[in-house]
mmCIF file of C-alpha atoms in Angstrom:
data_model
loop_
_atom_site.group_PDB
_atom_site.id
_atom_site.type_symbol
_atom_site.label_atom_id
_atom_site.label_comp_id
_atom_site.label_asym_id
_atom_site.label_seq_id
_atom_site.Cartn_x
_atom_site.Cartn_y
_atom_site.Cartn_z
ATOM 1 C CA UNK A 1 -33.562 7.025 19.997
ATOM 2 C CA UNK A 2 -32.378 5.666 16.644
ATOM 3 C CA UNK A 3 -28.688 6.036 15.841
ATOM 4 C CA UNK A 4 -27.362 6.691 12.360
ATOM 5 C CA UNK A 5 -25.039 3.766 11.612
ATOM 6 C CA UNK A 6 -23.020 2.889 8.521
ATOM 7 C CA UNK A 7 -22.194 -0.819 8.231
ATOM 8 C CA UNK A 8 -19.567 -1.798 5.657
ATOM 9 C CA UNK A 9 -19.257 -5.498 4.804
ATOM 10 C CA UNK A 10 -22.490 -7.458 4.472
ATOM 11 C CA UNK A 11 -21.065 -10.961 4.182
ATOM 12 C CA UNK A 12 -22.036 -14.134 6.036
ATOM 13 C CA UNK A 13 -21.340 -12.440 9.369
ATOM 14 C CA UNK A 14 -21.852 -8.764 8.627
ATOM 15 C CA UNK A 15 -25.299 -9.082 7.084
ATOM 16 C CA UNK A 16 -27.064 -10.654 10.093
ATOM 17 C CA UNK A 17 -25.183 -8.346 12.464
ATOM 18 C CA UNK A 18 -26.394 -5.303 10.544
ATOM 19 C CA UNK A 19 -29.912 -6.724 10.357
ATOM 20 C CA UNK A 20 -30.016 -7.060 14.147
ATOM 21 C CA UNK A 21 -29.165 -3.368 14.462
ATOM 22 C CA UNK A 22 -32.016 -2.557 12.073
ATOM 23 C CA UNK A 23 -34.427 -4.667 14.124
ATOM 24 C CA UNK A 24 -33.337 -2.757 17.217
ATOM 25 C CA UNK A 25 -34.636 0.412 15.608
ATOM 26 C CA UNK A 26 -31.458 2.013 14.332
ATOM 27 C CA UNK A 27 -31.061 3.691 10.943
ATOM 28 C CA UNK A 28 -28.422 1.474 9.336
ATOM 29 C CA UNK A 29 -27.009 2.122 5.866
ATOM 30 C CA UNK A 30 -25.261 -0.931 4.463
ATOM 31 C CA UNK A 31 -22.479 -1.234 1.906
ATOM 32 C CA UNK A 32 -20.946 -4.254 0.208
ATOM 33 C CA UNK A 33 -19.227 -5.051 -3.089
ATOM 34 C CA UNK A 34 -21.763 -7.837 -3.719
ATOM 35 C CA UNK A 35 -25.041 -6.312 -4.973
ATOM 36 C CA UNK A 36 -27.096 -9.334 -3.882
ATOM 37 C CA UNK A 37 -26.018 -8.798 -0.264
ATOM 38 C CA UNK A 38 -27.052 -5.158 -0.403
ATOM 39 C CA UNK A 39 -30.442 -6.125 -1.868
ATOM 40 C CA UNK A 40 -30.962 -8.691 0.876
ATOM 41 C CA UNK A 41 -30.115 -6.071 3.489
ATOM 42 C CA UNK A 42 -32.581 -3.631 1.907
ATOM 43 C CA UNK A 43 -35.286 -6.313 1.809
ATOM 44 C CA UNK A 44 -34.883 -6.630 5.582
ATOM 45 C CA UNK A 45 -35.427 -2.931 6.201
ATOM 46 C CA UNK A 46 -31.868 -1.657 5.887
ATOM 47 C CA UNK A 47 -31.005 1.577 4.113
ATOM 48 C CA UNK A 48 -28.865 1.670 0.987
ATOM 49 C CA UNK A 49 -27.016 4.492 -0.726
ATOM 50 C CA UNK A 50 -24.834 5.026 -3.778
ATOM 51 C CA UNK A 51 -22.731 7.581 -1.909
ATOM 52 C CA UNK A 52 -20.645 5.903 0.764
ATOM 53 C CA UNK A 53 -18.639 9.039 1.528
ATOM 54 C CA UNK A 54 -21.773 11.076 2.227
ATOM 55 C CA UNK A 55 -23.201 8.296 4.397
ATOM 56 C CA UNK A 56 -19.997 8.150 6.459
ATOM 57 C CA UNK A 57 -19.954 11.923 6.858
ATOM 58 C CA UNK A 58 -23.474 11.785 8.322
ATOM 59 C CA UNK A 59 -22.914 8.730 10.525
ATOM 60 C CA UNK A 60 -22.745 8.578 14.304
ATOM 61 C CA UNK A 61 -21.128 5.130 14.140
ATOM 62 C CA UNK A 62 -19.236 3.303 11.392
ATOM 63 C CA UNK A 63 -18.898 -0.479 11.721
ATOM 64 C CA UNK A 64 -16.773 -2.592 9.400
ATOM 65 C CA UNK A 65 -16.715 -6.371 8.920
ATOM 66 C CA UNK A 66 -14.157 -7.105 6.203
ATOM 67 C CA UNK A 67 -12.178 -10.187 5.120
ATOM 68 C CA UNK A 68 -8.536 -9.324 5.839
ATOM 69 C CA UNK A 69 -5.997 -6.753 6.991
ATOM 70 C CA UNK A 70 -5.506 -5.253 3.545
ATOM 71 C CA UNK A 71 -9.226 -4.582 3.196
ATOM 72 C CA UNK A 72 -9.390 -2.851 6.579
ATOM 73 C CA UNK A 73 -6.295 -0.741 5.859
ATOM 74 C CA UNK A 74 -7.740 0.216 2.482
ATOM 75 C CA UNK A 75 -11.129 1.083 3.957
ATOM 76 C CA UNK A 76 -9.852 3.300 6.774
ATOM 77 C CA UNK A 77 -6.671 4.932 5.485
ATOM 78 C CA UNK A 78 -5.912 7.283 2.595
ATOM 79 C CA UNK A 79 -7.555 10.388 1.241
ATOM 80 C CA UNK A 80 -10.796 8.524 0.464
ATOM 81 C CA UNK A 81 -10.788 6.364 3.588
ATOM 82 C CA UNK A 82 -13.183 6.327 6.494
ATOM 83 C CA UNK A 83 -10.823 8.350 8.706
ATOM 84 C CA UNK A 84 -10.727 11.127 6.117
ATOM 85 C CA UNK A 85 -14.520 11.154 5.721
ATOM 86 C CA UNK A 86 -15.820 10.716 9.266
ATOM 87 C CA UNK A 87 -16.824 13.820 11.176
ATOM 88 C CA UNK A 88 -15.476 14.593 14.611
ATOM 89 C CA UNK A 89 -16.807 12.302 17.324
ATOM 90 C CA UNK A 90 -17.855 9.463 15.023
ATOM 91 C CA UNK A 91 -17.386 6.122 16.773
ATOM 92 C CA UNK A 92 -15.493 3.571 14.672
ATOM 93 C CA UNK A 93 -15.796 -0.174 15.304
ATOM 94 C CA UNK A 94 -13.917 -2.747 13.229
ATOM 95 C CA UNK A 95 -15.265 -6.276 13.725
ATOM 96 C CA UNK A 96 -12.965 -7.880 11.150
ATOM 97 C CA UNK A 97 -10.349 -10.436 12.133
ATOM 98 C CA UNK A 98 -7.000 -8.950 11.110
ATOM 99 C CA UNK A 99 -3.421 -8.783 12.343
ATOM 100 C CA UNK A 100 -2.698 -7.069 15.624
ATOM 101 C CA UNK A 101 -0.297 -4.679 13.907
ATOM 102 C CA UNK A 102 -2.868 -3.662 11.278
ATOM 103 C CA UNK A 103 -5.399 -2.945 14.032
ATOM 104 C CA UNK A 104 -2.845 -0.861 15.907
ATOM 105 C CA UNK A 105 -1.929 1.027 12.736
ATOM 106 C CA UNK A 106 -5.535 2.008 12.088
ATOM 107 C CA UNK A 107 -6.080 2.728 15.772
ATOM 108 C CA UNK A 108 -3.108 5.117 15.853
ATOM 109 C CA UNK A 109 -4.330 6.890 12.738
ATOM 110 C CA UNK A 110 -7.817 7.256 14.235
ATOM 111 C CA UNK A 111 -6.362 8.605 17.485
ATOM 112 C CA UNK A 112 -4.374 11.214 15.555
ATOM 113 C CA UNK A 113 -7.639 12.452 14.064
ATOM 114 C CA UNK A 114 -9.400 12.417 17.421
ATOM 115 C CA UNK A 115 -11.765 9.614 16.411
ATOM 116 C CA UNK A 116 -12.623 6.930 19.006
ATOM 117 C CA UNK A 117 -11.961 3.479 17.569
ATOM 118 C CA UNK A 118 -12.276 -0.117 18.694
ATOM 119 C CA UNK A 119 -11.000 -3.358 17.213
ATOM 120 C CA UNK A 120 -13.829 -5.732 18.126
ATOM 121 C CA UNK A 121 -13.544 -9.103 16.369
ATOM 122 C CA UNK A 122 -16.209 -11.666 17.130
ATOM 123 C CA UNK A 123 -16.702 -15.343 17.871
ATOM 124 C CA UNK A 124 -19.866 -17.390 17.524
ATOM 125 C CA UNK A 125 -20.186 -18.064 13.811
ATOM 126 C CA UNK A 126 -23.086 -17.285 11.538
ATOM 127 C CA UNK A 127 -25.582 -18.727 14.026
ATOM 128 C CA UNK A 128 -24.316 -16.336 16.677
ATOM 129 C CA UNK A 129 -24.479 -13.436 14.231
ATOM 130 C CA UNK A 130 -28.061 -14.310 13.308
ATOM 131 C CA UNK A 131 -29.222 -14.850 16.877
ATOM 132 C CA UNK A 132 -27.395 -11.866 18.329
ATOM 133 C CA UNK A 133 -25.310 -14.056 20.632
ATOM 134 C CA UNK A 134 -21.797 -13.231 19.449
ATOM 135 C CA UNK A 135 -18.818 -12.778 21.729
ATOM 136 C CA UNK A 136 -16.937 -9.515 21.187
ATOM 137 C CA UNK A 137 -13.224 -9.280 22.028
ATOM 138 C CA UNK A 138 -12.507 -5.577 22.228
ATOM 139 C CA UNK A 139 -9.338 -3.533 22.033
ATOM 140 C CA UNK A 140 -9.298 0.224 22.560
ATOM 141 C CA UNK A 141 -10.101 2.877 25.141
ATOM 142 C CA UNK A 142 -12.615 2.061 27.881
ATOM 143 C CA UNK A 143 -14.562 5.241 27.077
ATOM 144 C CA UNK A 144 -15.025 4.140 23.467
ATOM 145 C CA UNK A 145 -16.209 0.727 24.618
ATOM 146 C CA UNK A 146 -18.717 2.356 26.981
ATOM 147 C CA UNK A 147 -20.147 4.300 24.031
ATOM 148 C CA UNK A 148 -20.218 1.184 21.834
ATOM 149 C CA UNK A 149 -21.628 -1.228 24.388
ATOM 150 C CA UNK A 150 -25.368 -0.584 23.726
ATOM 151 C CA UNK A 151 -24.843 -1.450 20.055
ATOM 152 C CA UNK A 152 -22.558 -4.413 20.667
ATOM 153 C CA UNK A 153 -25.174 -5.789 23.069
ATOM 154 C CA UNK A 154 -27.691 -5.833 20.212
ATOM 155 C CA UNK A 155 -25.354 -8.092 18.238
ATOM 156 C CA UNK A 156 -23.807 -10.168 21.023
ATOM 157 C CA UNK A 157 -24.247 -11.569 24.492
ATOM 158 C CA UNK A 158 -20.655 -11.385 25.800
ATOM 159 C CA UNK A 159 -18.325 -8.390 25.563
ATOM 160 C CA UNK A 160 -14.755 -8.517 26.864
ATOM 161 C CA UNK A 161 -12.334 -5.597 27.067
ATOM 162 C CA UNK A 162 -8.990 -7.183 26.240
ATOM 163 C CA UNK A 163 -6.896 -4.004 26.537
ATOM 164 C CA UNK A 164 -5.630 -1.260 24.261
ATOM 165 C CA UNK A 165 -5.696 -1.029 20.484
ATOM 166 C CA UNK A 166 -4.975 -4.379 18.829
ATOM 167 C CA UNK A 167 -5.615 -6.456 21.945
ATOM 168 C CA UNK A 168 -9.009 -7.604 20.679
ATOM 169 C CA UNK A 169 -7.305 -9.009 17.602
ATOM 170 C CA UNK A 170 -4.677 -10.798 19.673
ATOM 171 C CA UNK A 171 -7.333 -12.557 21.745
ATOM 172 C CA UNK A 172 -9.274 -13.467 18.593
ATOM 173 C CA UNK A 173 -6.161 -14.956 16.991
ATOM 174 C CA UNK A 174 -5.569 -17.093 20.083
ATOM 175 C CA UNK A 175 -9.201 -18.232 20.073
ATOM 176 C CA UNK A 176 -9.316 -19.124 16.394
ATOM 177 C CA UNK A 177 -6.036 -20.995 16.535
ATOM 178 C CA UNK A 178 -7.502 -23.161 19.281
ATOM 179 C CA UNK A 179 -10.731 -23.536 17.276
ATOM 180 C CA UNK A 180 -8.810 -24.826 14.255
ATOM 181 C CA UNK A 181 -6.877 -27.275 16.417
ATOM 182 C CA UNK A 182 -10.059 -28.512 18.115
ATOM 183 C CA UNK A 183 -11.853 -29.015 14.794
ATOM 184 C CA UNK A 184 -9.039 -31.189 13.488
ATOM 185 C CA UNK A 185 -8.828 -33.179 16.723
ATOM 186 C CA UNK A 186 -12.587 -33.676 16.871
ATOM 187 C CA UNK A 187 -12.665 -34.813 13.244
ATOM 188 C CA UNK A 188 -9.823 -37.259 13.839
ATOM 189 C CA UNK A 189 -11.541 -38.744 16.892
ATOM 190 C CA UNK A 190 -14.862 -39.255 15.113
ATOM 191 C CA UNK A 191 -13.092 -40.698 12.067
ATOM 192 C CA UNK A 192 -11.250 -43.154 14.282
ATOM 193 C CA UNK A 193 -14.521 -44.343 15.794
ATOM 194 C CA UNK A 194 -16.160 -44.700 12.382
ATOM 195 C CA UNK A 195 -13.144 -46.633 11.041
ATOM 196 C CA UNK A 196 -13.726 -49.112 13.858
ATOM 197 C CA UNK A 197 -17.384 -49.588 13.007
ATOM 198 C CA UNK A 198 -18.958 -47.137 15.469
ATOM 199 C CA UNK A 199 -21.913 -44.839 14.820
ATOM 200 C CA UNK A 200 -20.521 -41.274 14.631
ATOM 201 C CA UNK A 201 -23.470 -39.952 16.635
ATOM 202 C CA UNK A 202 -22.771 -42.428 19.434
ATOM 203 C CA UNK A 203 -19.087 -41.462 19.415
ATOM 204 C CA UNK A 204 -20.030 -37.770 19.535
ATOM 205 C CA UNK A 205 -22.601 -38.221 22.296
ATOM 206 C CA UNK A 206 -20.161 -40.149 24.466
ATOM 207 C CA UNK A 207 -17.338 -37.645 24.007
ATOM 208 C CA UNK A 208 -19.727 -34.758 24.667
ATOM 209 C CA UNK A 209 -20.310 -36.197 28.137
ATOM 210 C CA UNK A 210 -16.665 -37.113 28.710
ATOM 211 C CA UNK A 211 -13.276 -35.451 28.973
ATOM 212 C CA UNK A 212 -13.102 -34.864 25.198
ATOM 213 C CA UNK A 213 -16.017 -32.433 25.395
ATOM 214 C CA UNK A 214 -15.526 -29.253 23.334
ATOM 215 C CA UNK A 215 -17.456 -26.636 21.336
ATOM 216 C CA UNK A 216 -16.752 -28.088 17.880
ATOM 217 C CA UNK A 217 -18.063 -31.469 19.032
ATOM 218 C CA UNK A 218 -21.226 -30.192 20.701
ATOM 219 C CA UNK A 219 -22.226 -27.122 18.684
ATOM 220 C CA UNK A 220 -20.531 -27.480 15.293
ATOM 221 C CA UNK A 221 -20.136 -31.217 14.756
ATOM 222 C CA UNK A 222 -18.133 -31.869 11.552
ATOM 223 C CA UNK A 223 -19.682 -35.251 10.684
ATOM 224 C CA UNK A 224 -22.667 -35.080 8.297
ATOM 225 C CA UNK A 225 -25.919 -36.246 9.835
ATOM 226 C CA UNK A 226 -24.851 -36.027 13.485
ATOM 227 C CA UNK A 227 -26.262 -32.567 14.209
ATOM 228 C CA UNK A 228 -28.916 -30.423 12.570
ATOM 229 C CA UNK A 229 -28.445 -26.842 11.413
ATOM 230 C CA UNK A 230 -24.661 -27.088 11.066
ATOM 231 C CA UNK A 231 -22.642 -26.745 7.841
ATOM 232 C CA UNK A 232 -21.742 -30.462 7.848
ATOM 233 C CA UNK A 233 -25.401 -31.333 7.371
ATOM 234 C CA UNK A 234 -25.857 -28.992 4.413
ATOM 235 C CA UNK A 235 -22.861 -29.916 2.307
ATOM 236 C CA UNK A 236 -20.470 -27.738 4.316
ATOM 237 C CA UNK A 237 -22.016 -24.578 2.880
ATOM 238 C CA UNK A 238 -22.273 -21.307 4.786
ATOM 239 C CA UNK A 239 -20.532 -20.871 8.086
ATOM 240 C CA UNK A 240 -16.823 -20.055 8.370
ATOM 241 C CA UNK A 241 -14.797 -20.800 5.280
ATOM 242 C CA UNK A 242 -11.652 -22.916 5.046
ATOM 243 C CA UNK A 243 -9.746 -19.987 3.569
ATOM 244 C CA UNK A 244 -10.817 -17.745 6.448
ATOM 245 C CA UNK A 245 -9.608 -20.298 8.980
ATOM 246 C CA UNK A 246 -6.370 -20.613 7.015
ATOM 247 C CA UNK A 247 -5.979 -16.827 7.171
ATOM 248 C CA UNK A 248 -6.508 -16.791 10.943
ATOM 249 C CA UNK A 249 -4.079 -19.647 11.529
ATOM 250 C CA UNK A 250 -1.570 -17.728 9.436
ATOM 251 C CA UNK A 251 -2.084 -14.688 11.665
ATOM 252 C CA UNK A 252 -1.486 -16.892 14.714
ATOM 253 C CA UNK A 253 1.760 -18.283 13.328
ATOM 254 C CA UNK A 254 2.930 -14.778 12.335
ATOM 255 C CA UNK A 255 2.120 -13.506 15.826
ATOM 256 C CA UNK A 256 4.021 -16.410 17.359
ATOM 257 C CA UNK A 257 7.088 -15.645 15.250
ATOM 258 C CA UNK A 258 6.926 -11.968 16.185
ATOM 259 C CA UNK A 259 6.533 -12.653 19.911
ATOM 260 C CA UNK A 260 8.726 -15.738 20.235
ATOM 261 C CA UNK A 261 5.831 -17.970 21.289
ATOM 262 C CA UNK A 262 5.741 -21.681 20.451
ATOM 263 C CA UNK A 263 2.653 -22.907 18.554
ATOM 264 C CA UNK A 264 3.506 -26.323 17.049
ATOM 265 C CA UNK A 265 -0.127 -27.480 16.892
ATOM 266 C CA UNK A 266 -1.194 -24.140 15.431
ATOM 267 C CA UNK A 267 1.469 -24.443 12.729
ATOM 268 C CA UNK A 268 0.475 -28.038 11.945
ATOM 269 C CA UNK A 269 -3.186 -27.015 11.737
ATOM 270 C CA UNK A 270 -2.260 -24.237 9.339
ATOM 271 C CA UNK A 271 -0.451 -26.724 7.102
ATOM 272 C CA UNK A 272 -3.422 -29.120 7.089
ATOM 273 C CA UNK A 273 -5.876 -26.355 6.215
ATOM 274 C CA UNK A 274 -3.503 -25.157 3.510
ATOM 275 C CA UNK A 275 -3.533 -28.634 1.934
ATOM 276 C CA UNK A 276 -7.317 -28.725 2.218
ATOM 277 C CA UNK A 277 -7.637 -25.331 0.541
ATOM 278 C CA UNK A 278 -5.235 -26.198 -2.261
ATOM 279 C CA UNK A 279 -7.289 -29.327 -2.953
ATOM 280 C CA UNK A 280 -10.192 -27.057 -3.917
ATOM 281 C CA UNK A 281 -12.090 -26.792 -0.636
ATOM 282 C CA UNK A 282 -11.285 -23.187 0.240
ATOM 283 C CA UNK A 283 -14.882 -22.005 -0.055
ATOM 284 C CA UNK A 284 -16.324 -24.806 2.085
ATOM 285 C CA UNK A 285 -16.930 -24.467 5.805
ATOM 286 C CA UNK A 286 -13.838 -25.167 7.899
ATOM 287 C CA UNK A 287 -15.493 -28.233 9.440
ATOM 288 C CA UNK A 288 -15.050 -29.888 6.019
ATOM 289 C CA UNK A 289 -11.543 -30.803 7.209
ATOM 290 C CA UNK A 290 -13.464 -33.911 8.338
ATOM 291 C CA UNK A 291 -13.735 -34.883 4.668
ATOM 292 C CA UNK A 292 -10.025 -34.522 4.019
ATOM 293 C CA UNK A 293 -9.160 -36.678 7.007
ATOM 294 C CA UNK A 294 -11.359 -39.454 5.601
ATOM 295 C CA UNK A 295 -9.722 -39.571 2.197
ATOM 296 C CA UNK A 296 -7.750 -42.671 1.313
ATOM 297 C CA UNK A 297 -4.123 -42.326 0.313
#
């Protein structure tokens, strides 16, 4: 039976996620500030509306995929927010990557209104969003996850319950900090091989079968021409932006300060991505750090 779903945030990740729900037979109404994204969603069979409040009031599930904590807080809280508009029993799922505290704040507010809510950030990139193979890291009540699971399984292949409200975000922050570190290390290693006259594909192939093996090397290679269908081979367009990685590394460093954890490589990675962004590369895919590491002083 089709479920009435509102999906807010039709960006590089949200659009294919929402489209997969449409393909699964659900009635999905999409909203985004970019009209072209809404048109693309409609062209794929999604529903559109000029009245977001009315759509939320009629929804069984509301899913959000937004850029940062402030956007999520603005979307859910306040007199015109989702929590004020949703009817009793509506399941709320936020797939954005935000701070743990922001997720807990929204989760507490939802609980006060008797609305089940999950923080469910994802990993897998735009390819995973398109192919329905994302990994969901979920925080919230087990009963809410049980209700959400059939819909998450349409969009992803792995679903992990990390704990209570905010725990999904904590796991995601840990994962993306490691991802940023690995991308820099992989780029450095390939650059070192190239500087010594090696073919970057040979270097990558060898490391992929050796102890340096990692996801960024095998699935998301940062060197142009080494792998097909990755941002590096299309001018670093699409994918996961430098500024988004910088945001996530900032969340990791903030979390470390709050918890007393030590993240020296995470902090260094944040600084490198900050330099890369300030040089004008903020909108490029985060694998473009490979370019910065090849620049001559």
